XYZ file of C-alpha atoms in Angstrom:
719
model
C -51.038 23.390 -37.278
C -50.400 19.650 -37.741
C -46.716 18.733 -37.532
C -44.247 19.557 -34.834
C -42.074 23.276 -35.184
C -38.237 22.754 -35.389
C -37.818 25.896 -37.249
C -35.097 28.079 -35.821
C -37.513 31.233 -35.572
C -39.716 28.930 -33.623
C -40.563 29.880 -29.757
C -43.090 27.950 -27.888
C -43.006 27.417 -24.122
C -45.286 25.508 -21.498
C -45.767 26.727 -18.422
C -48.235 27.156 -15.698
C -50.006 24.684 -17.710
C -50.437 25.884 -20.889
C -48.565 25.952 -24.258
C -47.634 28.871 -25.699
C -46.833 30.280 -29.218
C -44.079 32.899 -28.495
C -43.398 33.447 -32.520
C -44.926 36.651 -32.371
C -41.031 37.627 -32.953
C -41.226 36.098 -36.737
C -44.694 37.475 -37.652
C -44.843 35.746 -41.537
C -43.809 33.107 -39.938
C -46.908 30.173 -40.333
C -47.337 29.312 -36.453
C -48.388 33.215 -36.405
C -48.549 35.226 -32.846
C -51.525 32.839 -31.647
C -52.118 29.167 -29.648
C -51.866 26.384 -31.848
C -55.195 24.497 -32.255
C -53.298 20.831 -32.916
C -50.366 19.519 -32.189
C -48.515 16.112 -33.939
C -52.273 15.820 -35.208
C -53.949 16.083 -31.546
C -56.024 19.284 -30.148
C -54.694 21.500 -28.478
C -56.918 21.137 -25.571
C -56.887 16.772 -25.239
C -53.001 17.254 -24.959
C -53.393 19.591 -22.250
C -55.846 17.650 -20.271
C -53.961 14.638 -20.991
C -50.535 15.351 -20.417
C -50.019 19.071 -19.153
C -51.609 19.528 -15.606
C -51.368 22.247 -13.905
C -48.176 21.046 -11.657
C -46.117 19.183 -14.808
C -44.489 15.589 -14.561
C -42.125 13.437 -16.382
C -45.108 12.685 -18.338
C -44.544 15.914 -20.005
C -40.977 15.699 -21.718
C -41.661 13.312 -24.587
C -44.761 15.805 -25.505
C -42.482 18.883 -25.546
C -39.878 16.757 -27.354
C -42.904 16.334 -30.717
C -43.731 19.987 -29.913
C -40.167 21.306 -30.364
C -37.268 19.183 -31.697
C -34.624 21.515 -30.757
C -32.649 21.772 -27.876
C -35.420 21.399 -24.518
C -34.194 23.411 -21.664
C -36.194 22.981 -17.772
C -36.801 26.235 -15.872
C -37.326 25.922 -12.079
C -35.099 22.487 -10.725
C -34.538 22.127 -7.201
C -32.257 19.188 -7.068
C -29.787 16.659 -8.015
C -32.985 14.418 -8.071
C -34.446 16.064 -10.760
C -31.115 16.850 -12.741
C -30.706 13.375 -13.036
C -34.124 12.290 -14.562
C -33.654 14.917 -16.965
C -30.397 13.287 -18.840
C -32.433 9.930 -18.497
C -35.136 11.617 -20.105
C -32.450 13.419 -23.137
C -33.008 17.252 -21.742
C -30.374 19.354 -22.629
C -30.193 21.998 -20.454
C -31.574 22.961 -16.858
C -31.854 26.351 -15.131
C -31.911 26.225 -11.404
C -34.299 28.758 -10.018
C -36.084 29.496 -7.276
C -38.085 32.078 -9.086
C -36.071 34.695 -7.159
C -38.165 33.235 -4.275
C -41.621 34.610 -5.664
C -43.542 31.370 -6.301
C -42.636 29.011 -3.160
C -41.231 30.496 0.268
C -38.750 28.469 2.079
C -37.241 26.844 -1.031
C -33.492 26.576 -1.308
C -31.575 28.967 -3.115
C -30.499 28.659 -6.751
C -26.600 28.606 -5.742
C -27.467 25.918 -2.958
C -29.458 23.437 -5.527
C -26.186 23.900 -7.704
C -23.665 23.004 -4.822
C -25.887 20.431 -4.434
C -25.672 18.998 -7.750
C -21.693 19.428 -7.242
C -21.681 17.301 -4.280
C -24.023 14.629 -5.332
C -24.383 14.288 -8.846
C -21.409 15.466 -10.882
C -21.383 13.479 -14.053
C -24.719 15.582 -14.697
C -22.272 18.132 -15.295
C -21.257 15.859 -18.471
C -24.381 15.406 -19.703
C -26.785 18.914 -19.434
C -25.790 22.684 -19.747
C -26.358 23.656 -16.628
C -27.453 27.576 -15.726
C -28.766 29.888 -12.567
C -31.386 32.008 -12.228
C -32.139 33.564 -8.852
C -30.040 36.358 -6.725
C -27.055 37.005 -9.142
C -26.216 40.234 -7.961
C -22.483 40.909 -8.913
C -19.656 39.961 -11.008
C -18.579 37.856 -7.639
C -21.698 35.876 -7.224
C -21.294 35.383 -11.539
C -18.046 33.867 -10.828
C -19.292 31.628 -8.259
C -21.840 30.157 -10.096
C -19.299 29.270 -12.728
C -16.695 27.714 -10.492
C -19.192 25.288 -9.657
C -19.819 24.142 -12.911
C -22.634 27.007 -13.947
C -22.694 27.080 -17.664
C -24.080 30.863 -17.844
C -26.308 32.328 -15.674
C -29.571 34.802 -15.757
C -29.787 38.399 -14.347
C -32.900 39.805 -13.585
C -34.056 42.813 -11.164
C -30.003 44.229 -11.590
C -31.603 45.102 -15.296
C -34.927 46.115 -13.618
C -33.252 48.641 -11.655
C -31.165 49.487 -14.737
C -34.154 50.326 -16.574
C -34.778 53.305 -14.039
C -32.068 55.120 -16.050
C -33.686 53.672 -20.057
C -31.570 52.610 -22.259
C -28.275 53.501 -20.923
C -28.681 52.224 -17.514
C -29.466 48.504 -19.056
C -26.034 49.219 -21.496
C -23.731 50.046 -19.008
C -25.519 47.831 -16.240
C -23.689 47.430 -13.351
C -23.985 46.216 -9.305
C -26.495 48.156 -6.886
C -24.215 50.278 -5.409
C -21.589 51.058 -8.394
C -23.546 52.691 -10.820
C -23.915 55.918 -10.807
C -26.287 57.798 -13.638
C -24.882 59.667 -15.783
C -21.024 58.530 -15.275
C -19.036 57.486 -18.230
C -16.965 55.235 -14.777
C -19.587 52.691 -14.705
C -19.705 51.586 -18.186
C -20.459 47.724 -17.927
C -19.225 47.542 -14.246
C -20.481 43.776 -13.834
C -18.960 42.627 -16.623
C -15.645 44.266 -15.620
C -15.838 43.277 -12.283
C -16.367 39.724 -13.070
C -12.988 39.991 -15.639
C -11.114 42.104 -12.860
C -12.109 39.079 -10.112
C -10.607 36.782 -12.640
C -7.397 38.628 -12.869
C -7.270 38.152 -9.357
C -7.382 34.361 -8.944
C -4.883 34.298 -11.984
C -7.500 32.755 -14.900
C -7.861 34.229 -17.955
C -10.327 32.016 -19.507
C -13.713 30.803 -17.805
C -12.419 27.118 -18.836
C -10.152 27.577 -16.080
C -11.894 27.904 -13.136
C -13.424 25.271 -11.158
C -14.837 24.221 -7.350
C -11.298 24.686 -5.830
C -11.534 28.377 -6.491
C -14.870 28.301 -4.017
C -15.039 27.457 -0.081
C -18.294 27.055 0.801
C -20.412 27.126 4.413
C -21.132 23.012 5.458
C -24.252 22.498 5.956
C -23.853 19.681 7.822
C -22.108 21.461 10.424
C -24.265 24.955 10.812
C -25.758 25.454 13.669
C -29.123 27.635 14.617
C -28.376 29.794 18.035
C -31.364 29.202 20.381
C -34.045 26.993 21.830
C -36.888 28.681 19.501
C -35.686 27.639 16.213
C -38.469 25.185 15.130
C -39.042 23.514 11.407
C -40.632 20.534 9.585
C -40.811 19.005 6.857
C -41.742 15.552 5.008
C -39.422 13.605 2.908
C -37.772 16.560 0.767
C -40.433 18.943 0.886
C -40.485 21.563 3.060
C -43.410 23.443 4.116
C -42.872 26.986 5.941
C -44.426 27.166 9.240
C -45.746 30.449 10.908
C -42.975 32.027 12.921
C -42.894 34.458 15.766
C -40.430 37.878 15.964
C -38.908 35.832 18.180
C -37.684 32.612 16.021
C -37.135 35.135 13.184
C -34.853 36.234 15.330
C -33.061 33.080 16.753
C -33.383 32.114 12.646
C -30.891 35.169 11.503
C -28.302 33.799 14.159
C -26.385 31.467 11.795
C -22.717 30.594 12.794
C -20.229 28.069 12.512
C -19.441 26.692 16.236
C -18.707 23.158 16.822
C -19.143 21.777 19.813
C -16.207 20.532 20.688
C -15.046 23.823 20.679
C -16.473 24.146 24.775
C -19.623 27.070 24.300
C -21.559 26.909 26.856
C -24.460 28.516 24.698
C -26.913 26.032 23.615
C -26.936 25.113 20.409
C -29.352 22.317 18.577
C -28.261 20.877 15.381
C -30.449 20.943 12.485
C -31.110 18.809 9.145
C -29.553 20.019 5.953
C -33.259 20.524 5.095
C -34.042 22.957 8.029
C -31.037 24.687 7.505
C -32.066 24.816 4.398
C -34.739 26.754 5.571
C -33.762 28.529 7.889
C -30.790 29.650 5.411
C -33.093 30.963 2.692
C -35.516 33.039 5.487
C -32.397 35.198 6.258
C -30.806 35.818 3.063
C -33.421 35.313 0.236
C -31.617 36.695 -3.119
C -28.524 36.995 -1.482
C -28.166 33.934 -0.991
C -25.263 33.617 -3.790
C -23.281 35.714 -1.323
C -24.480 34.225 1.942
C -22.993 30.766 0.828
C -19.803 31.091 -1.298
C -17.053 33.252 -0.630
C -14.022 33.290 -3.374
C -10.972 31.309 -2.322
C -7.865 33.235 -3.439
C -4.570 31.294 -3.670
C -1.853 33.066 -1.657
C -0.069 34.117 -4.791
C -3.486 34.822 -6.818
C -1.300 34.880 -10.058
C 0.733 31.893 -9.508
C -0.294 29.815 -12.266
C 2.066 27.424 -11.250
C 0.164 25.957 -8.503
C -2.030 23.053 -9.641
C 1.218 21.820 -10.805
C 2.664 21.268 -7.300
C 3.023 17.592 -6.265
C 2.011 18.268 -2.402
C -0.554 20.453 -1.348
C -0.546 24.342 -0.628
C -0.365 24.419 2.987
C 0.216 27.767 3.019
C -3.598 28.356 2.232
C -4.344 27.634 5.761
C -3.325 31.256 6.286
C -5.226 32.624 4.378
C -8.291 30.366 5.005
C -7.579 31.654 8.462
C -7.290 35.167 7.853
C -10.263 35.571 5.737
C -13.175 33.466 7.510
C -13.657 35.427 10.671
C -14.093 38.409 8.577
C -16.333 36.608 5.932
C -18.170 33.708 7.230
C -18.311 33.508 11.457
C -15.867 31.310 11.149
C -12.588 32.134 13.740
C -10.153 29.999 14.422
C -10.169 26.893 16.867
C -6.939 28.418 19.056
C -3.315 30.327 18.772
C -1.091 28.008 17.506
C 2.124 30.014 19.182
C 3.629 27.112 20.995
C 3.819 29.531 24.582
C 0.374 30.457 24.270
C -0.530 26.552 23.288
C 1.025 25.416 26.252
C -1.001 27.832 28.371
C -4.116 27.080 26.728
C -4.297 23.125 27.253
C -2.847 23.514 30.720
C -6.267 24.989 31.372
C -8.294 22.183 29.708
C -6.125 19.260 31.490
C -6.232 18.396 34.773
C -3.210 18.289 37.124
C -2.616 15.179 36.496
C -2.542 15.286 33.395
C -0.459 18.655 32.882
C 2.059 17.373 35.240
C 2.736 14.432 32.749
C 3.109 16.427 29.523
C 5.056 19.459 30.523
C 6.918 18.134 33.472
C 11.134 17.409 32.313
C 13.829 15.800 34.162
C 15.413 17.455 37.501
C 15.549 21.178 36.595
C 14.518 21.012 33.088
C 18.018 22.171 32.055
C 18.078 19.738 29.073
C 15.295 20.935 27.906
C 16.274 24.474 28.142
C 19.664 23.582 26.438
C 16.852 21.517 22.950
C 15.291 25.534 22.867
C 18.819 27.445 23.125
C 20.417 25.609 20.426
C 18.020 26.315 17.783
C 18.359 29.922 18.362
C 21.825 30.051 17.960
C 21.334 28.716 14.293
C 19.769 31.447 11.486
C 18.613 30.320 7.843
C 20.199 32.536 5.235
C 17.098 32.994 2.973
C 17.412 33.265 -1.025
C 15.830 35.817 -3.316
C 14.639 35.430 -6.686
C 13.900 32.014 -6.598
C 11.126 29.755 -8.610
C 9.004 28.455 -5.532
C 5.574 28.556 -7.302
C 6.356 24.743 -7.818
C 7.967 23.648 -4.284
C 7.611 20.348 -3.165
C 7.612 19.573 0.841
C 7.395 15.941 0.297
C 10.136 13.944 1.347
C 10.852 9.733 1.043
C 11.352 7.616 5.051
C 12.104 4.159 4.593
C 9.790 3.622 0.978
C 6.698 5.998 2.022
C 6.462 9.466 0.446
C 4.997 11.583 3.064
C 3.857 15.127 2.244
C 6.853 16.787 4.547
C 10.051 15.657 6.790
C 7.390 15.728 9.132
C 5.844 12.893 11.704
C 4.212 12.162 14.975
C 6.510 11.355 17.501
C 5.715 8.516 19.933
C 3.812 9.253 23.199
C 2.302 6.863 25.407
C -0.896 7.778 27.541
C -2.768 9.708 25.157
C -5.973 9.133 26.863
C -4.897 11.450 29.801
C -5.196 14.246 27.200
C -8.367 12.886 25.526
C -10.876 10.133 25.663
C -10.131 8.821 22.158
C -6.559 8.375 22.929
C -4.581 7.623 20.117
C -7.170 7.528 17.400
C -7.661 10.603 16.667
C -4.275 11.505 16.332
C -3.942 8.639 14.137
C -6.650 9.480 12.016
C -5.537 13.385 11.143
C -1.554 11.618 10.483
C -3.584 9.791 7.194
C -5.188 12.599 6.246
C -2.253 14.709 6.236
C -0.197 12.548 4.617
C 2.536 11.848 8.048
C 4.147 8.939 9.460
C 2.418 8.579 12.511
C 4.592 6.610 15.546
C 2.864 5.081 17.704
C 4.216 3.941 21.175
C 4.092 0.731 23.287
C 2.997 3.090 26.459
C -0.415 3.588 23.656
C -3.551 3.536 25.783
C -5.522 2.021 22.702
C -4.750 -1.135 21.959
C -2.321 -1.864 18.401
C -5.119 -3.051 15.626
C -7.551 -0.071 16.839
C -4.578 2.623 15.929
C -3.918 0.766 12.934
C -7.778 1.060 11.661
C -7.724 4.967 11.936
C -4.830 5.510 10.355
C -5.938 3.054 7.745
C -3.528 2.827 4.847
C -0.975 5.685 6.498
C 2.799 5.192 6.853
C 3.035 3.980 10.337
C 6.391 2.990 12.424
C 6.264 1.617 15.776
C 8.244 2.353 18.860
C 9.119 -0.783 20.993
C 9.796 -0.155 24.971
C 11.573 -3.491 25.179
C 10.315 -5.895 28.166
C 12.446 -8.537 30.087
C 10.439 -11.091 28.151
C 10.750 -12.132 24.976
C 8.301 -13.591 24.406
C 6.099 -10.421 25.247
C 8.658 -8.841 23.344
C 7.981 -11.262 20.273
C 4.186 -10.781 20.584
C 4.185 -7.350 20.437
C 6.464 -7.256 17.133
C 4.286 -9.372 15.686
C 1.082 -7.566 15.963
C 2.764 -4.074 14.718
C 3.936 -5.825 11.968
C 0.224 -7.998 11.464
C -1.122 -4.314 11.827
C 1.093 -2.329 9.238
C 3.736 -0.781 11.539
C 6.444 -1.598 9.109
C 9.159 0.272 10.765
C 10.959 -0.779 14.527
C 12.194 1.400 16.533
C 13.434 1.579 20.028
C 14.075 4.055 22.564
C 16.965 3.063 24.384
C 17.285 5.956 26.888
C 13.586 5.203 29.287
C 14.867 1.822 30.784
C 13.008 3.738 33.506
C 11.107 7.539 34.089
C 13.970 10.233 34.555
C 13.287 12.317 37.868
C 10.508 14.505 37.352
C 9.671 16.780 40.316
C 5.914 17.579 40.100
C 5.062 14.140 39.543
C 6.702 12.093 42.057
C 5.214 15.394 44.199
C 2.044 14.547 43.732
C 2.038 10.556 43.160
C 1.223 11.065 39.237
C 1.569 8.227 37.332
C -1.802 7.178 35.476
C -0.273 3.437 34.884
C -0.694 3.050 38.720
C -4.473 4.812 38.486
C -5.686 2.146 36.378
C -5.551 4.082 33.341
C -3.748 3.463 29.756
C -2.107 0.188 29.657
C -5.083 -0.685 27.248
C -2.223 -1.709 24.468
C -0.441 -4.426 26.899
C -4.037 -5.421 28.387
C -4.917 -6.976 24.856
C -2.354 -8.362 24.231
C -2.601 -12.426 23.694
C 0.648 -13.112 25.790
C 0.661 -10.221 28.819
C -2.890 -11.741 29.244
C -1.330 -14.846 30.330
C 1.248 -13.144 32.486
C -1.702 -11.458 34.347
C -3.738 -14.578 34.472
C -0.182 -16.079 36.039
C -0.438 -13.113 38.633
C -3.853 -14.036 39.622
C -4.633 -10.393 38.233
C -8.080 -9.452 37.316
C -7.782 -6.295 34.598
C -11.241 -5.644 35.479
C -12.207 -5.390 39.337
C -8.383 -5.066 39.577
C -7.579 -2.247 37.195
C -4.670 -0.390 39.152
C -2.318 -4.410 39.720
C -2.937 -4.905 36.328
C -1.493 -1.500 34.556
C 1.814 -1.723 36.984
C 2.469 -5.395 35.784
C 2.373 -4.071 32.755
C 4.460 -1.011 32.849
C 6.893 -2.759 35.195
C 7.414 -5.035 32.154
C 8.094 -2.502 30.049
C 10.024 0.681 32.282
C 11.193 -1.997 34.820
C 14.803 -0.439 35.856
C 16.782 -2.968 34.467
C 18.830 -1.881 31.188
C 19.466 -3.846 27.764
C 23.047 -3.505 25.663
C 24.281 -3.680 22.708
C 24.839 -7.279 23.008
C 20.978 -7.937 23.187
C 20.519 -5.825 19.689
C 21.499 -8.199 17.024
C 19.112 -10.788 18.290
C 16.015 -7.978 18.445
C 17.056 -6.663 15.022
C 16.935 -10.425 13.669
C 13.905 -11.301 15.794
C 12.481 -8.188 13.664
C 13.682 -8.787 10.402
C 12.308 -12.210 10.885
C 8.421 -11.372 11.864
C 8.529 -8.544 8.979
C 10.273 -9.934 6.486
C 13.031 -7.541 6.433
C 11.488 -4.077 7.344
C 13.459 -1.280 8.890
C 15.053 -1.244 12.407
C 16.134 2.040 13.875
C 17.284 2.455 17.072
C 16.057 6.105 19.400
C 18.080 8.275 21.747
C 21.346 8.250 20.300
C 23.379 11.728 21.582
C 26.810 9.964 21.147
C 29.064 10.092 18.167
C 30.007 6.670 19.680
C 27.200 5.273 20.082
C 25.799 6.408 16.606
C 28.742 4.531 15.203
C 28.052 1.399 16.914
C 24.715 1.822 15.606
C 26.246 2.072 12.275
C 28.286 -1.052 12.829
C 25.612 -3.270 14.276
C 23.685 -2.891 10.932
C 21.237 -0.644 12.013
C 18.908 0.814 9.268
C 18.331 4.051 11.065
C 18.629 6.729 13.904
C 17.057 9.218 16.128
C 18.631 11.534 17.529
C 16.743 12.293 20.634
C 17.067 12.941 24.532
C 13.594 12.613 24.747
C 12.824 16.362 25.044
C 14.768 16.422 28.188
C 12.280 14.207 30.156
C 15.045 11.511 30.465
C 18.990 12.710 31.290
C 18.810 16.758 33.584
C 21.885 18.835 31.996
C 22.472 16.963 28.946
C 23.716 18.045 25.919
C 21.177 19.575 23.360
C 19.991 17.623 20.854
C 20.230 19.345 17.897
C 24.367 19.823 18.926
C 24.492 16.271 19.380
C 23.053 15.696 15.629
C 25.337 18.181 14.226
C 28.023 15.961 15.704
C 26.833 13.022 14.586
C 25.937 13.596 10.995
C 29.580 15.009 10.848
C 30.343 11.954 11.421
C 27.730 8.864 9.904
C 25.552 10.924 8.253
C 26.596 9.133 5.167
C 26.551 5.696 6.278
C 23.395 5.600 7.906
C 19.810 7.340 7.818
C 19.251 10.252 10.720
C 16.107 11.290 12.041
C 15.658 13.963 14.796
C 13.292 14.636 17.745
C 13.613 17.551 20.978
C 12.572 20.563 20.700
C 11.022 21.305 17.061
C 7.976 24.114 17.764
C 7.861 25.105 13.605
C 8.781 25.534 10.450
C 12.312 27.531 10.697
C 13.490 24.707 13.712
C 12.331 21.839 11.116
C 14.839 23.528 8.385
C 17.804 23.950 10.848
C 16.975 19.866 12.189
C 17.100 18.827 8.267
C 20.747 21.542 7.913
C 22.246 20.252 10.368
C 22.305 16.774 9.088
C 18.676 15.515 9.607
C 16.420 13.402 6.886
C 13.257 13.600 8.911
C 12.154 15.251 12.286
C 9.499 14.673 15.095
C 7.057 16.593 17.014
C 5.589 15.360 20.142
C 4.692 18.366 22.219
C 3.159 20.469 20.426
C 0.703 17.846 18.710
C -0.587 16.821 22.298
C -1.556 20.761 23.001
C -3.777 20.346 20.582
C -5.423 17.189 21.202
C -5.566 18.309 24.919
C -7.117 21.663 23.362
C -9.497 20.109 21.382
C -9.734 16.433 19.836
C -9.249 15.659 16.270
C -9.859 19.150 15.178
C -6.800 20.086 17.799
C -4.415 17.834 16.300
C -5.477 18.724 13.205
C -5.259 22.756 13.740
C -1.895 22.499 14.899
C -0.281 19.889 12.055
C -1.968 22.047 9.504
C -0.845 25.211 10.921
C 3.162 24.265 11.379
C 2.263 22.467 7.868
C 1.475 25.999 6.762
C 4.596 27.414 8.761
C 6.631 25.477 6.873
C 5.308 25.745 3.228
C 5.691 29.393 3.716
C 9.307 29.389 4.649
C 10.087 27.205 1.416
C 8.203 30.305 -0.227
C 9.898 32.818 1.439
C 13.174 31.703 2.359
C 13.792 30.331 -1.345
C 13.971 26.737 -0.900
C 12.045 24.365 -3.841
C 12.543 21.296 -2.535
C 13.043 19.573 1.001
C 16.789 18.261 -0.495
C 17.733 22.122 -0.794
C 17.173 22.642 2.920
C 19.523 19.666 3.712
C 22.930 21.748 2.765
C 25.059 23.485 5.867
C 25.025 26.768 3.771
C 21.735 27.611 4.621
C 22.655 28.180 8.111
C 25.049 30.750 9.845
C 26.032 29.249 13.339
C 27.148 31.482 16.022
C 29.041 29.731 19.078
C 27.481 27.705 21.704
C 28.074 30.684 24.062
C 24.758 29.451 25.996
C 23.703 31.542 29.373
C 25.598 30.104 32.238
C 22.444 31.090 34.297
C 19.425 29.130 33.812
C 16.750 30.779 32.196
C 12.855 28.628 32.088
C 11.259 28.769 28.762
C 8.044 27.733 28.539
C 8.613 26.957 24.537
């Protein structure tokens, strides 16, 4: 044996520090059935002693290449770093394997290593054939591995179990619990199960599966419940420590508890390495089923979902339905508007609750807003191809995921310590327009940073101080706010009984004036008044808000100056008026050259007994709908409300109280949950209502409307 062997019949392996020749499968081969005495002219013993130690090292692949000129596959890989090294060494393939947990205790399961490679070094899949061995028990396990990039899988123990029934058992291999000896119905169940799952996710070829079909438990958010779970680790090597029965019991309490959910149970956050250690002890060879669940599409046989130009928001419903029973995750909270409001009331202080929930006077305008929505009914269309429906729209040059935006709401810090920041962040994440209020409790520049590249507008409460107005507009434009929206209905607060009865005004308590306190012009006003905002926060807050909600009304005569000022600062960006309720005012806005109007009664918080905002929208759209961009605000509570507003003439709607309740309940996670739920509701309504795009909703014929026969007796609505 003086030459490297490269014949197809050769079968040599290096394992456990020894070179093995397994070419006895071809007895006539010159190599024979025994070990080679020489390799490449060197004695076998020398080669083993110099290059192949009992642990194997990266010095060994060159020796293997001398031994075998065909494709070399290494089995037993345990990390993406090793996979990267194998690409560098020219190895042809790898087998992610933990030897089914039989060699090293507390090593990460093979399927988890595959996930790590998918996340950290996806380029490896372009250079290596990747296989998985360990824990494969069912057709779903095979599909999970293939979705995550594996070329194929190796199955061991199911074959061993099947051998109990002889050759027939192997030929009719199935998963444990399905195969019945002597039954023809169990024929090739493992293969059949894989094919069945392929059909269920709407795919006919293995090349069509991808990681998007798999939802993984994020190890960075796993927690082990209890104080007695311990783990010691150095670097990336993990050695199992002795555990008591108590520790073993605690290790099995694996959950996805988020610390912001308010649970009183103690949770100790562990490192990903420690998580792998504990997960492996719990799951052993069942790891593939523990770590992954197949995510079916809402319409599994629909091949067009990948062609959609907007996300499949409806899948959020599927996620909420699936996770409680299969991953241990439960939905954050109920997003029914009434229940959402009740939960927010439990979370907020009395002052926070009163400010968020109070309406003007007896709340009759607020009631009218909801009554108006109820008198319009959507007429669904059937047998419409909504498979590639498009929920996106364009507002002032910005393409957004849906005709839904975040309404400008002030003093967010009374709802959550981070104020406007988590709201702006979620808006960017979902690609929805965000509008910042002048009464915001966070500096303009910080909100812009949180919003990143997201589309954002600035809502102006105009001071009776032109220099301050200019300063606010300049800060907004420099921070990437591309539209100015002047609110016209709040020269001062409407009469709100609960706030007046409790002296509830955050600014007078020194809370929430950060947007103004960081303005250079207003800082000069503070200095001139002899007010130190650090030692006199109440006086500083009062001076700020008294400049904004000042009790002095502006008139149409001031609008040309304001429009010209904003256009000069922004280079011609859009200018809009918010609070329009009458046809006459809408026509005046068109006359002076406004780019858009927001039909709004401030959600019933300013004028009690006013016209429902939705009724005003219908009147205004009929008069000027083809002359100006019309937006809508007040009373939106679900996807159906969005459709109704669009059908009655709006091009875009703003949502306020829904995300305020989410922010109050669970901060950023709460805002995200509320808005993703609203998007899912809207997406599902498009699907089942027969709408292929937003433009099809902008048609009066999609509604059947009833007379304005609102109840004359006031009925209070929590919604």
